[in-house]
PDB file of C-alpha atoms and ligand atoms in Angstrom:
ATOM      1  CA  UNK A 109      26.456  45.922 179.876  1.00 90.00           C
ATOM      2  CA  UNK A 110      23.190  45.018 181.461  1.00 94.00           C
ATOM      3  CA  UNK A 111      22.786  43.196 184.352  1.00 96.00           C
ATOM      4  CA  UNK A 112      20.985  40.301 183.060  1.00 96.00           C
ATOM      5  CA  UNK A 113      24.143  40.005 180.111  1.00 97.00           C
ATOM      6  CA  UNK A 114      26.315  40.233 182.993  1.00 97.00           C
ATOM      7  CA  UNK A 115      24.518  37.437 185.143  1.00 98.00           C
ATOM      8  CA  UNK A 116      23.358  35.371 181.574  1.00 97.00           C
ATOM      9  CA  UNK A 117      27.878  35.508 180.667  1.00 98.00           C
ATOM     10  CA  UNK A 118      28.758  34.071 184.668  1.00 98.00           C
ATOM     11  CA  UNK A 119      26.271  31.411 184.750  1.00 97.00           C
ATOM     12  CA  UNK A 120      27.261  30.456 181.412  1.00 97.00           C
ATOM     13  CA  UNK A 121      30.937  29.982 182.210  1.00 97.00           C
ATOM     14  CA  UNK A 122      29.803  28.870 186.136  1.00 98.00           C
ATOM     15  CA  UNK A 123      27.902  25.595 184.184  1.00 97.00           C
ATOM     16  CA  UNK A 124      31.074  25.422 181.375  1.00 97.00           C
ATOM     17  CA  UNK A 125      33.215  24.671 184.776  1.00 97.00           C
ATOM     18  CA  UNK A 126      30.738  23.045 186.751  1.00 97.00           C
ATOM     19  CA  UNK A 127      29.434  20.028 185.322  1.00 95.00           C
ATOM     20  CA  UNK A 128      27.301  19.266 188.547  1.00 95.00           C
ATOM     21  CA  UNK A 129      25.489  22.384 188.348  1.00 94.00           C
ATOM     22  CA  UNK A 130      24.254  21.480 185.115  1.00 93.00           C
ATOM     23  CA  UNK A 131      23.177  18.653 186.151  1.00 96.00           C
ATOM     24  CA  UNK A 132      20.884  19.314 188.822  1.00 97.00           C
ATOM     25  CA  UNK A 133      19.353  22.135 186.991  1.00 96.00           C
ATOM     26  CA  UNK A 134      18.058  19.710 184.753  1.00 96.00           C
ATOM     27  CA  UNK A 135      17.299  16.868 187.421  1.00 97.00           C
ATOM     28  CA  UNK A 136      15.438  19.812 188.998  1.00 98.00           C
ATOM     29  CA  UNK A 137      13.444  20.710 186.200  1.00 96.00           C
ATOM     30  CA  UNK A 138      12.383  17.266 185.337  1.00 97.00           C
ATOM     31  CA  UNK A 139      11.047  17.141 188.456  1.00 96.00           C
ATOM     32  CA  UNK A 140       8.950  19.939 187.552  1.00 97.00           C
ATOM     33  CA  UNK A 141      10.502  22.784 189.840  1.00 97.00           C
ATOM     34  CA  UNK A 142      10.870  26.512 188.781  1.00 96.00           C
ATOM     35  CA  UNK A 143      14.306  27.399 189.598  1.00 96.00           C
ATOM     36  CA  UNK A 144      14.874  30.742 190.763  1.00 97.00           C
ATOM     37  CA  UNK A 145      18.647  31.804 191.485  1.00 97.00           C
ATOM     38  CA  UNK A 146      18.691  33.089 195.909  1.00 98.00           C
ATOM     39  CA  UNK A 147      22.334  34.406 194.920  1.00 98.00           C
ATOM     40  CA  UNK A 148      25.377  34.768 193.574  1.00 98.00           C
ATOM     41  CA  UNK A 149      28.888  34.529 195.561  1.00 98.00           C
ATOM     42  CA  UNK A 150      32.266  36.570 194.493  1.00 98.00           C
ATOM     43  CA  UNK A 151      35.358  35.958 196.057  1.00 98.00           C
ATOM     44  CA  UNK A 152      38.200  38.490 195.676  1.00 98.00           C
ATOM     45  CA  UNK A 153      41.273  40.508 197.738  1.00 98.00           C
ATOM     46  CA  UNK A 154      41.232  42.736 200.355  1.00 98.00           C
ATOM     47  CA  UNK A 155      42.586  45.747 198.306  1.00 98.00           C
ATOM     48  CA  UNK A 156      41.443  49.538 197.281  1.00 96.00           C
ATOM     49  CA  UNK A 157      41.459  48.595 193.667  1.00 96.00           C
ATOM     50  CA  UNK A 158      39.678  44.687 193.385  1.00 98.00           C
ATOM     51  CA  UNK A 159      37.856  44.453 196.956  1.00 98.00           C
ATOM     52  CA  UNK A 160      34.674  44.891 198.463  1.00 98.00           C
ATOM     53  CA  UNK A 161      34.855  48.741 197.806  1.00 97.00           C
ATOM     54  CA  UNK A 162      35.483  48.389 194.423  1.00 98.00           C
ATOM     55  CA  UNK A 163      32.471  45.774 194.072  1.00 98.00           C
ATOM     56  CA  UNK A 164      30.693  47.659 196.239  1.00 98.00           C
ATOM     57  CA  UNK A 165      30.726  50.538 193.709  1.00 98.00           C
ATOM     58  CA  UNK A 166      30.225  48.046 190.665  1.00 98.00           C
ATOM     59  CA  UNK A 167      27.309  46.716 191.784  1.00 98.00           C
ATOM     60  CA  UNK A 168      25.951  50.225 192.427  1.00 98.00           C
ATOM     61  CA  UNK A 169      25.848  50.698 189.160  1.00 97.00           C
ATOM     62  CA  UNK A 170      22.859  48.099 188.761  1.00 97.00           C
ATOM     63  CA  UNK A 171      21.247  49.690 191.594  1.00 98.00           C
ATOM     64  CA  UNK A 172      22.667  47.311 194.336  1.00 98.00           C
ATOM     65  CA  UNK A 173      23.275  48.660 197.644  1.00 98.00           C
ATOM     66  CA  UNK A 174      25.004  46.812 200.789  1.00 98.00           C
ATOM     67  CA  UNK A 175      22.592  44.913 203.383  1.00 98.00           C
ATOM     68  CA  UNK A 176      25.053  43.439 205.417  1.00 97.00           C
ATOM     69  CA  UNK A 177      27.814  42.607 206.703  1.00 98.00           C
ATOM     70  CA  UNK A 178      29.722  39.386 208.264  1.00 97.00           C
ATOM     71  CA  UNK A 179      33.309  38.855 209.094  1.00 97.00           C
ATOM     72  CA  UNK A 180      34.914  35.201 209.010  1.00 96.00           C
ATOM     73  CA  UNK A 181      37.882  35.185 211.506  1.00 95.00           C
ATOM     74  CA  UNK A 182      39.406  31.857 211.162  1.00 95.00           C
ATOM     75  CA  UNK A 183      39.501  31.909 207.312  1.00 96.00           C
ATOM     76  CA  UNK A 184      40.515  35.481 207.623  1.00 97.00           C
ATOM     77  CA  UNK A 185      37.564  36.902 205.231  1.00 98.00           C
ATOM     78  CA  UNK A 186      35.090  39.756 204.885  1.00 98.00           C
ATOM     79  CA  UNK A 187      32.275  40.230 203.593  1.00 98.00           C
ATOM     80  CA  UNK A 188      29.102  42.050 202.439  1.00 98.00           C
ATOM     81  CA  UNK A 189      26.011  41.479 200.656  1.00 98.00           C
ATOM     82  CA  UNK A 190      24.354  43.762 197.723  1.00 98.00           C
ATOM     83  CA  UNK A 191      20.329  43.742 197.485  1.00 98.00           C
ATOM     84  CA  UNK A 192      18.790  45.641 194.603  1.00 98.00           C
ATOM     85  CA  UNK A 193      14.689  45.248 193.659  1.00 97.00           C
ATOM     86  CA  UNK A 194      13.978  42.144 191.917  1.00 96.00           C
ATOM     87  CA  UNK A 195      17.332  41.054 191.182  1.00 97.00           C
ATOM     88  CA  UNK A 196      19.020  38.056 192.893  1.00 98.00           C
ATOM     89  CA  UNK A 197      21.309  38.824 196.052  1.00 98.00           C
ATOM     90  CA  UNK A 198      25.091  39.162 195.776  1.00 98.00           C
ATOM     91  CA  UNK A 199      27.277  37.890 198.629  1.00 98.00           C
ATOM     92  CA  UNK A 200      31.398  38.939 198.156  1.00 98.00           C
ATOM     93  CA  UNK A 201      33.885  38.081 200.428  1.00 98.00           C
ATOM     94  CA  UNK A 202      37.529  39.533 200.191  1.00 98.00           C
ATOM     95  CA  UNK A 203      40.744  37.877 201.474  1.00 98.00           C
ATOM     96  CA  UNK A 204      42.404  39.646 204.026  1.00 98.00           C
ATOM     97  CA  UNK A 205      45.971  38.417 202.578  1.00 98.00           C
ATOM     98  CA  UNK A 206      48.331  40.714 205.139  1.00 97.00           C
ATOM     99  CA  UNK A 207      47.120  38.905 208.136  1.00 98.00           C
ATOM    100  CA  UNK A 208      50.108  38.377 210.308  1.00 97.00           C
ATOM    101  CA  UNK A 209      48.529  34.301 210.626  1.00 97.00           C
ATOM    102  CA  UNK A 210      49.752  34.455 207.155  1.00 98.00           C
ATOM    103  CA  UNK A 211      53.445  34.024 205.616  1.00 98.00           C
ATOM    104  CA  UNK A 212      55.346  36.901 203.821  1.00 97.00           C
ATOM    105  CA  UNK A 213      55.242  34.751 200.492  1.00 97.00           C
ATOM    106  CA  UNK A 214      51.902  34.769 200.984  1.00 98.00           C
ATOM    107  CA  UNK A 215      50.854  38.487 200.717  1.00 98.00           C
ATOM    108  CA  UNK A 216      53.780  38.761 197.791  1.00 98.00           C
ATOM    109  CA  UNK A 217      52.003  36.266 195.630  1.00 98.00           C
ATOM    110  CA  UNK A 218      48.187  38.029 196.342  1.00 98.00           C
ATOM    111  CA  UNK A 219      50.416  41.891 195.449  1.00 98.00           C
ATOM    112  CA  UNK A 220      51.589  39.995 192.377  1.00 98.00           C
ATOM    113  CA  UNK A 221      48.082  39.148 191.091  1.00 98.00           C
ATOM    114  CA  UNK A 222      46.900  42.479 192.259  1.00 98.00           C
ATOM    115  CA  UNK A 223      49.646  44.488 190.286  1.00 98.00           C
ATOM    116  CA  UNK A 224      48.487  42.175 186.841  1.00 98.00           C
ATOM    117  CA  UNK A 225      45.073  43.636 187.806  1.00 98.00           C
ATOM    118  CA  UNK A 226      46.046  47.282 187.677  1.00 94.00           C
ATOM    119  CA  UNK A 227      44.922  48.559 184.236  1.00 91.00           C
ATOM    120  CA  UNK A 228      41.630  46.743 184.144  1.00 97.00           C
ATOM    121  CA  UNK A 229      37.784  47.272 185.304  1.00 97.00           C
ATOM    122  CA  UNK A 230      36.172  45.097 187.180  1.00 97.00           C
ATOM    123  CA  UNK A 231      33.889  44.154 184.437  1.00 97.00           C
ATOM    124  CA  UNK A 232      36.768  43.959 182.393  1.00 98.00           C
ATOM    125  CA  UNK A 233      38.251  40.988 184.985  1.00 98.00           C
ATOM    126  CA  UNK A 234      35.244  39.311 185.047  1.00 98.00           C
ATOM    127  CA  UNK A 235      35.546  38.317 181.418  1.00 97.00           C
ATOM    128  CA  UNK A 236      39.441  37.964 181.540  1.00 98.00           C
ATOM    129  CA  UNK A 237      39.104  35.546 184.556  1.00 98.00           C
ATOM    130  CA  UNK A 238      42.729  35.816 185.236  1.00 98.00           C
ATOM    131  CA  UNK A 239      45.182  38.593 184.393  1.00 98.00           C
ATOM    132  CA  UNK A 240      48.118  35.800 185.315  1.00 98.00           C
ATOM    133  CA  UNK A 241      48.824  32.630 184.663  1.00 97.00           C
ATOM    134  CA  UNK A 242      48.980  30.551 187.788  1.00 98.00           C
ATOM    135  CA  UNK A 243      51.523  27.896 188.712  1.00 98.00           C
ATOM    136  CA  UNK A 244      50.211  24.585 189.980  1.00 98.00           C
ATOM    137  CA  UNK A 245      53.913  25.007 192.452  1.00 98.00           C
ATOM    138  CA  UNK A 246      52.580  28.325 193.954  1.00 98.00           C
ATOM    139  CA  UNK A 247      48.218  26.760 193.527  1.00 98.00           C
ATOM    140  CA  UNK A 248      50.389  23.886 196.013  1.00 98.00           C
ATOM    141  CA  UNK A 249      51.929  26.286 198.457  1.00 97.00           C
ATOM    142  CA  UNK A 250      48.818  28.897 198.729  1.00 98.00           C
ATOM    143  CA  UNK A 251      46.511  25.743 199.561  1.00 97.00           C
ATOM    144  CA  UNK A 252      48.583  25.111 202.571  1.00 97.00           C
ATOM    145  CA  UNK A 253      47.602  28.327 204.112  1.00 97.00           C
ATOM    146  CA  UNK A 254      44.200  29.451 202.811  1.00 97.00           C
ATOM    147  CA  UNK A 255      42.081  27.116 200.730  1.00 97.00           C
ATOM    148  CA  UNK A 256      40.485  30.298 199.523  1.00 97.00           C
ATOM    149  CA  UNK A 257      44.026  31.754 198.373  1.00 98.00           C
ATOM    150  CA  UNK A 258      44.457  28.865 196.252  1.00 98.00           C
ATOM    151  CA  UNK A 259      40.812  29.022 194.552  1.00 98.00           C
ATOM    152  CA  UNK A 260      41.052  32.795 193.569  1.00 98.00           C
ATOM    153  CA  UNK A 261      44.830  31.855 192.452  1.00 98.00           C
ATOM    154  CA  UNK A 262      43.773  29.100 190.194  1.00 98.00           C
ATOM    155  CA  UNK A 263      40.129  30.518 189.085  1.00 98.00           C
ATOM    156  CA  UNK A 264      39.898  34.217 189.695  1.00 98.00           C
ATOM    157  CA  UNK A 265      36.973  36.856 189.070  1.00 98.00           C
ATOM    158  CA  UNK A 266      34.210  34.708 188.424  1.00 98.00           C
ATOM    159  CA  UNK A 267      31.173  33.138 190.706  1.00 98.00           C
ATOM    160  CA  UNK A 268      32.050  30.902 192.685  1.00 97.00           C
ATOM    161  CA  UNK A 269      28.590  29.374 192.923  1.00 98.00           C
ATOM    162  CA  UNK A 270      24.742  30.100 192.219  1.00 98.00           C
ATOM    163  CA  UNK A 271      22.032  29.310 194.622  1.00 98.00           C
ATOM    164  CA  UNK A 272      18.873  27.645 194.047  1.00 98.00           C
ATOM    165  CA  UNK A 273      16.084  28.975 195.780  1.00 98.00           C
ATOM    166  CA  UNK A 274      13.672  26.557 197.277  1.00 98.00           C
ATOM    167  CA  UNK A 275      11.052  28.902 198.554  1.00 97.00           C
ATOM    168  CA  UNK A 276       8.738  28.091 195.445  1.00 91.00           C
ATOM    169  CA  UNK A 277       9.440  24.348 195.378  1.00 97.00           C
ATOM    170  CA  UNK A 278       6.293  22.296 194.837  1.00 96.00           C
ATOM    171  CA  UNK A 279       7.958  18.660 196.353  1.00 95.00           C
ATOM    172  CA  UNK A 280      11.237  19.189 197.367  1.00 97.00           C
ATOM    173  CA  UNK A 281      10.759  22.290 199.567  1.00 97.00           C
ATOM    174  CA  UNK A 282      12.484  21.239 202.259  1.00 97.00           C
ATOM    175  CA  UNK A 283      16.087  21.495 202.453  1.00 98.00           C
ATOM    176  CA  UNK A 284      16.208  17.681 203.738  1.00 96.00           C
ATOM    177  CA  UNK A 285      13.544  16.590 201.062  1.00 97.00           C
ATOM    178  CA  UNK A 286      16.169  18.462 198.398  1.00 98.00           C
ATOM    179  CA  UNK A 287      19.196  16.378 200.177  1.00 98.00           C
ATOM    180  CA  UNK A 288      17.475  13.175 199.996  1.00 98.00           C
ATOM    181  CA  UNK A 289      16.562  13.255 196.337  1.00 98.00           C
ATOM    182  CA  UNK A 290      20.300  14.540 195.537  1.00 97.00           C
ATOM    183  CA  UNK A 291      21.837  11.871 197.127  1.00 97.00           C
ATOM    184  CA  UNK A 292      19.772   9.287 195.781  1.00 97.00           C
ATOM    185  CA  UNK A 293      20.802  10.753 192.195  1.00 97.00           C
ATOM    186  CA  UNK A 294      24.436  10.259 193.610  1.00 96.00           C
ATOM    187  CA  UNK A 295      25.710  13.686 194.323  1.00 96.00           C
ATOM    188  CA  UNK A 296      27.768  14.264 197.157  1.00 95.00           C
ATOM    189  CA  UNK A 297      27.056  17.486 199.345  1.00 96.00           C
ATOM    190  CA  UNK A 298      29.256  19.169 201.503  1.00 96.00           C
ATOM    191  CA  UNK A 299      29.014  17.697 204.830  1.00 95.00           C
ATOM    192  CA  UNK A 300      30.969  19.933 207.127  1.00 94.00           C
ATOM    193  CA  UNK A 301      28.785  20.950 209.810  1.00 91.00           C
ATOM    194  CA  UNK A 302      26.338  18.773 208.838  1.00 94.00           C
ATOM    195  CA  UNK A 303      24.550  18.848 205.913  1.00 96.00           C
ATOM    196  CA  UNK A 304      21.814  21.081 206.360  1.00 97.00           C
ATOM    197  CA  UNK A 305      23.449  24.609 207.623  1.00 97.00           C
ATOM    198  CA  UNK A 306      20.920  26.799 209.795  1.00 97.00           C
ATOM    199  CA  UNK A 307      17.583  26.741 211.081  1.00 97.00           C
ATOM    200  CA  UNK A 308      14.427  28.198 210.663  1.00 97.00           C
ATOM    201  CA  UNK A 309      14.699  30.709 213.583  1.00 96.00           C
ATOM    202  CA  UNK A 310      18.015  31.941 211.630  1.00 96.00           C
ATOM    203  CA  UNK A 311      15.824  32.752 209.062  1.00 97.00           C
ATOM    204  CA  UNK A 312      18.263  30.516 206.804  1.00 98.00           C
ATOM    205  CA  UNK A 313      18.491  26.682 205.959  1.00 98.00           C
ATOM    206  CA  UNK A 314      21.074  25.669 203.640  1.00 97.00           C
ATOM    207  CA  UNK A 315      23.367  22.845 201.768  1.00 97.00           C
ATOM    208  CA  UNK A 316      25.597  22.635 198.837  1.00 97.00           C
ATOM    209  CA  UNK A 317      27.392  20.304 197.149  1.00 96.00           C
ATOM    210  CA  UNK A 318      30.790  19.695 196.604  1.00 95.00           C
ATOM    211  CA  UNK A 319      32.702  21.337 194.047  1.00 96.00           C
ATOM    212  CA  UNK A 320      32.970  19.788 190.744  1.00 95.00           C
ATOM    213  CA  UNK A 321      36.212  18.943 189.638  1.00 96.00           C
ATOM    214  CA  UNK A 322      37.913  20.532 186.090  1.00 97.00           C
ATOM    215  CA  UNK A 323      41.180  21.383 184.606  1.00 98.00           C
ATOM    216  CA  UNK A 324      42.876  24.545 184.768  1.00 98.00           C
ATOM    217  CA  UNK A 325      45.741  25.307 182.455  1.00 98.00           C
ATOM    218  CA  UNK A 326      48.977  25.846 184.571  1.00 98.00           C
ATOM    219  CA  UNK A 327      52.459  26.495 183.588  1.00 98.00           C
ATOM    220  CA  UNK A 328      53.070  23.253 184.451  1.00 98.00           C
ATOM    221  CA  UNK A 329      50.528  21.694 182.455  1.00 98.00           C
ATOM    222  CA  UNK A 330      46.863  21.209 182.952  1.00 98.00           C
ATOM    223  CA  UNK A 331      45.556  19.784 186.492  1.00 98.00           C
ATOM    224  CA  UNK A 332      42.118  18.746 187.547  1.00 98.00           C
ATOM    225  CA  UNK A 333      41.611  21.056 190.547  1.00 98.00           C
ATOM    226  CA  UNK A 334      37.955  21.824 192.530  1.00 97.00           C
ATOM    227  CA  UNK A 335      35.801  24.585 190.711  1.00 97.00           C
ATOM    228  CA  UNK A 336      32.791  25.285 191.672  1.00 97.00           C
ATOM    229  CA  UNK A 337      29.807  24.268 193.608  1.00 97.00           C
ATOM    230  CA  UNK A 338      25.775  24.477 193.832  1.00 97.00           C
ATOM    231  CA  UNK A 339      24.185  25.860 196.884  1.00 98.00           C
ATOM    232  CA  UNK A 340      20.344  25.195 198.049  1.00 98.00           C
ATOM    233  CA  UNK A 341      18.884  27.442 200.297  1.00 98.00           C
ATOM    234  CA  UNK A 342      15.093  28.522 201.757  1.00 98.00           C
ATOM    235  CA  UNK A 343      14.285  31.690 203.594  1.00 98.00           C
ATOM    236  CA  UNK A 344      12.164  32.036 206.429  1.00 98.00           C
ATOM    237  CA  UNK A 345      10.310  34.958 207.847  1.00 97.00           C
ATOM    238  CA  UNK A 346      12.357  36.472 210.835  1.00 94.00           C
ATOM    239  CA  UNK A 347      11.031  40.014 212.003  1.00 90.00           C
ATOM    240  CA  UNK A 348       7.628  39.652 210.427  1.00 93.00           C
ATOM    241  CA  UNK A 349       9.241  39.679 207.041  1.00 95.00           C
ATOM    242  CA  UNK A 350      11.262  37.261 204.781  1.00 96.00           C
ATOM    243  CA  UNK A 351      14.981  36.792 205.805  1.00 97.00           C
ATOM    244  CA  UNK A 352      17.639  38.114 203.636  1.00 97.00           C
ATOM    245  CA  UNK A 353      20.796  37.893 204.945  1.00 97.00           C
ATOM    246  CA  UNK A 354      23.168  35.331 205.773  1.00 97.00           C
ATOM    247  CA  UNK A 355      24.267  33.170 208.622  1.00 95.00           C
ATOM    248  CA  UNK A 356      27.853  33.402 209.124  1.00 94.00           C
ATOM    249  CA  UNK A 357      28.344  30.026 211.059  1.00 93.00           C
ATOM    250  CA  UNK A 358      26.542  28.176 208.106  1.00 95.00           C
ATOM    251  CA  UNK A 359      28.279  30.572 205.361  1.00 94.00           C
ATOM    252  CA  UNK A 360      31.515  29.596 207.436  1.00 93.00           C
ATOM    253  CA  UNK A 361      31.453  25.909 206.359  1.00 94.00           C
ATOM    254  CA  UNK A 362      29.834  26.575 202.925  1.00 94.00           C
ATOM    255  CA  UNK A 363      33.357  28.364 201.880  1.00 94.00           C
ATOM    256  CA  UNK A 364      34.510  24.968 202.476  1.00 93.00           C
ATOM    257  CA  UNK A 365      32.801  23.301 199.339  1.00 93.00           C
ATOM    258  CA  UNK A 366      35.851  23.966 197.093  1.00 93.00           C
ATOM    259  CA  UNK A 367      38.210  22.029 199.447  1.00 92.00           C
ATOM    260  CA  UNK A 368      40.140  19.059 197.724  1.00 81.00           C
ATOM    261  CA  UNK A 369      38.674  15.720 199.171  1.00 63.00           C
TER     262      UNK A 369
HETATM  263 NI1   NI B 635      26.069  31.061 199.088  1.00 82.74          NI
END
């Protein structure tokens, strides 16, 4: 599988789940902007098999190699992020699930999912989704303790969100411009830490919505849970070049899009 098929199946399944997205893409383009994706996002586990050494050597197979790398001690993550000529970047964070701030149940429940994942690829998970089939009971007890458990729990291998770039923007270049017109079209964007995250000097400015809502299919039943979200963000020059990392305090309260209101 290509790269593009790869990218062309997420976003596809991305807009089926995220109703929102869809819908600023097109407010977007009626406004006559060219929307180019910044990145992709991946969330996973912290294990040999599914984590970031396994993406790590997935993505190397489209000629991505790692650019960076940020740690998120409060939400116990880790991350890195892939560049690769032409292509858009590729952030992926990994849950570090046997952190003693954690409960026992807690790294049972993540071994269960990672056992179900045993005799598959990666690109083989990213078109199964889910190799279980998630209790809204356990989605409950995981969102007590890590908002990010819960998510992979209930949504697994797929992007979490896509990025619109506004670097080429003719009017709404500016991240505040962008917030402005989305609000007045009644979306609601992820305030926490304020609603633009970063500043020029970072080399970063972004903002993102909240994640839509849609149901997943639990034992129990189906539930409307959060899915996933849009993210805005425009790149400055840092170093005499253009910026392409990320800014771990902003990325920090961007993870929180997908919390439950
Ligand atoms: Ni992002």
């Amino acid at each position: 599988m290509s790269f593009e098929n790869f990218l062309q199946r997420e976003w596809q399944d991305y807009c089926k789940v995220t109703p929102l997205a869809q819908m600023i893409h097109q407010l977007l383009s009626d406004q006559g902007e060219a929307i180019v994706n910044d990145h992709i996002a991946l969330r996973t586990l912290s294990h040999p098999s599914i984590g970031l050494e396994a993406f790590e050597e997935f993505f190397s197979k489209f000629d991505y190699k790692v650019c960076g790398e940020y740690e998120f001690e409060d939400k116990k993550l880790k991350a890195v992020h892939f560049e690769a000529a032409n292509k858009p970047l590729v952030f992926v964070s990994e849950f570090l699930y046997e952190d003693e701030k954690f409960s026992d149940q807690m790294a049972t429940i993540m071994e269960s999912l990672i056992t179900t994942c045993a005799d598959h690829s990666l690109l083989e998970l990213f078109k199964l989704r889910r190799t279980w089939t998630p209790s809204f009971k356990t989605y409950e007890k995981l969102l007590q303790e890590s908002e990010y458990a819960a998510w992979f729990y209930a949504w697994g291998f797929r992007t979490n969100h896509f990025t619109v770039s506004l670097n080429n923007f003719k009017k709404l270049s500016e991240v505040d411009q962008l917030n402005s017109f989305l609000k007045l079209n009644g979306i609601k964007l992820n305030t926490s830490g304020g609603e633009v995250k970063g500043t020029k000097e970072q080399g970063l400015m972004q903002s993102s919505t909240m994640a839509s809502q849609f149901k997943v299919d639990f034992v129990e039943g189906g539930f409307e849970i959060p899915s996933c979200y849009y993210e805005f963000a425009k790149r400055f020059e840092k170093d005499g070049q253009i910026y392409t990392g990320f800014v771990p305090t902003s990325a920090d309260k961007i993870f929180e899009s997908t919390n439950r209101k």
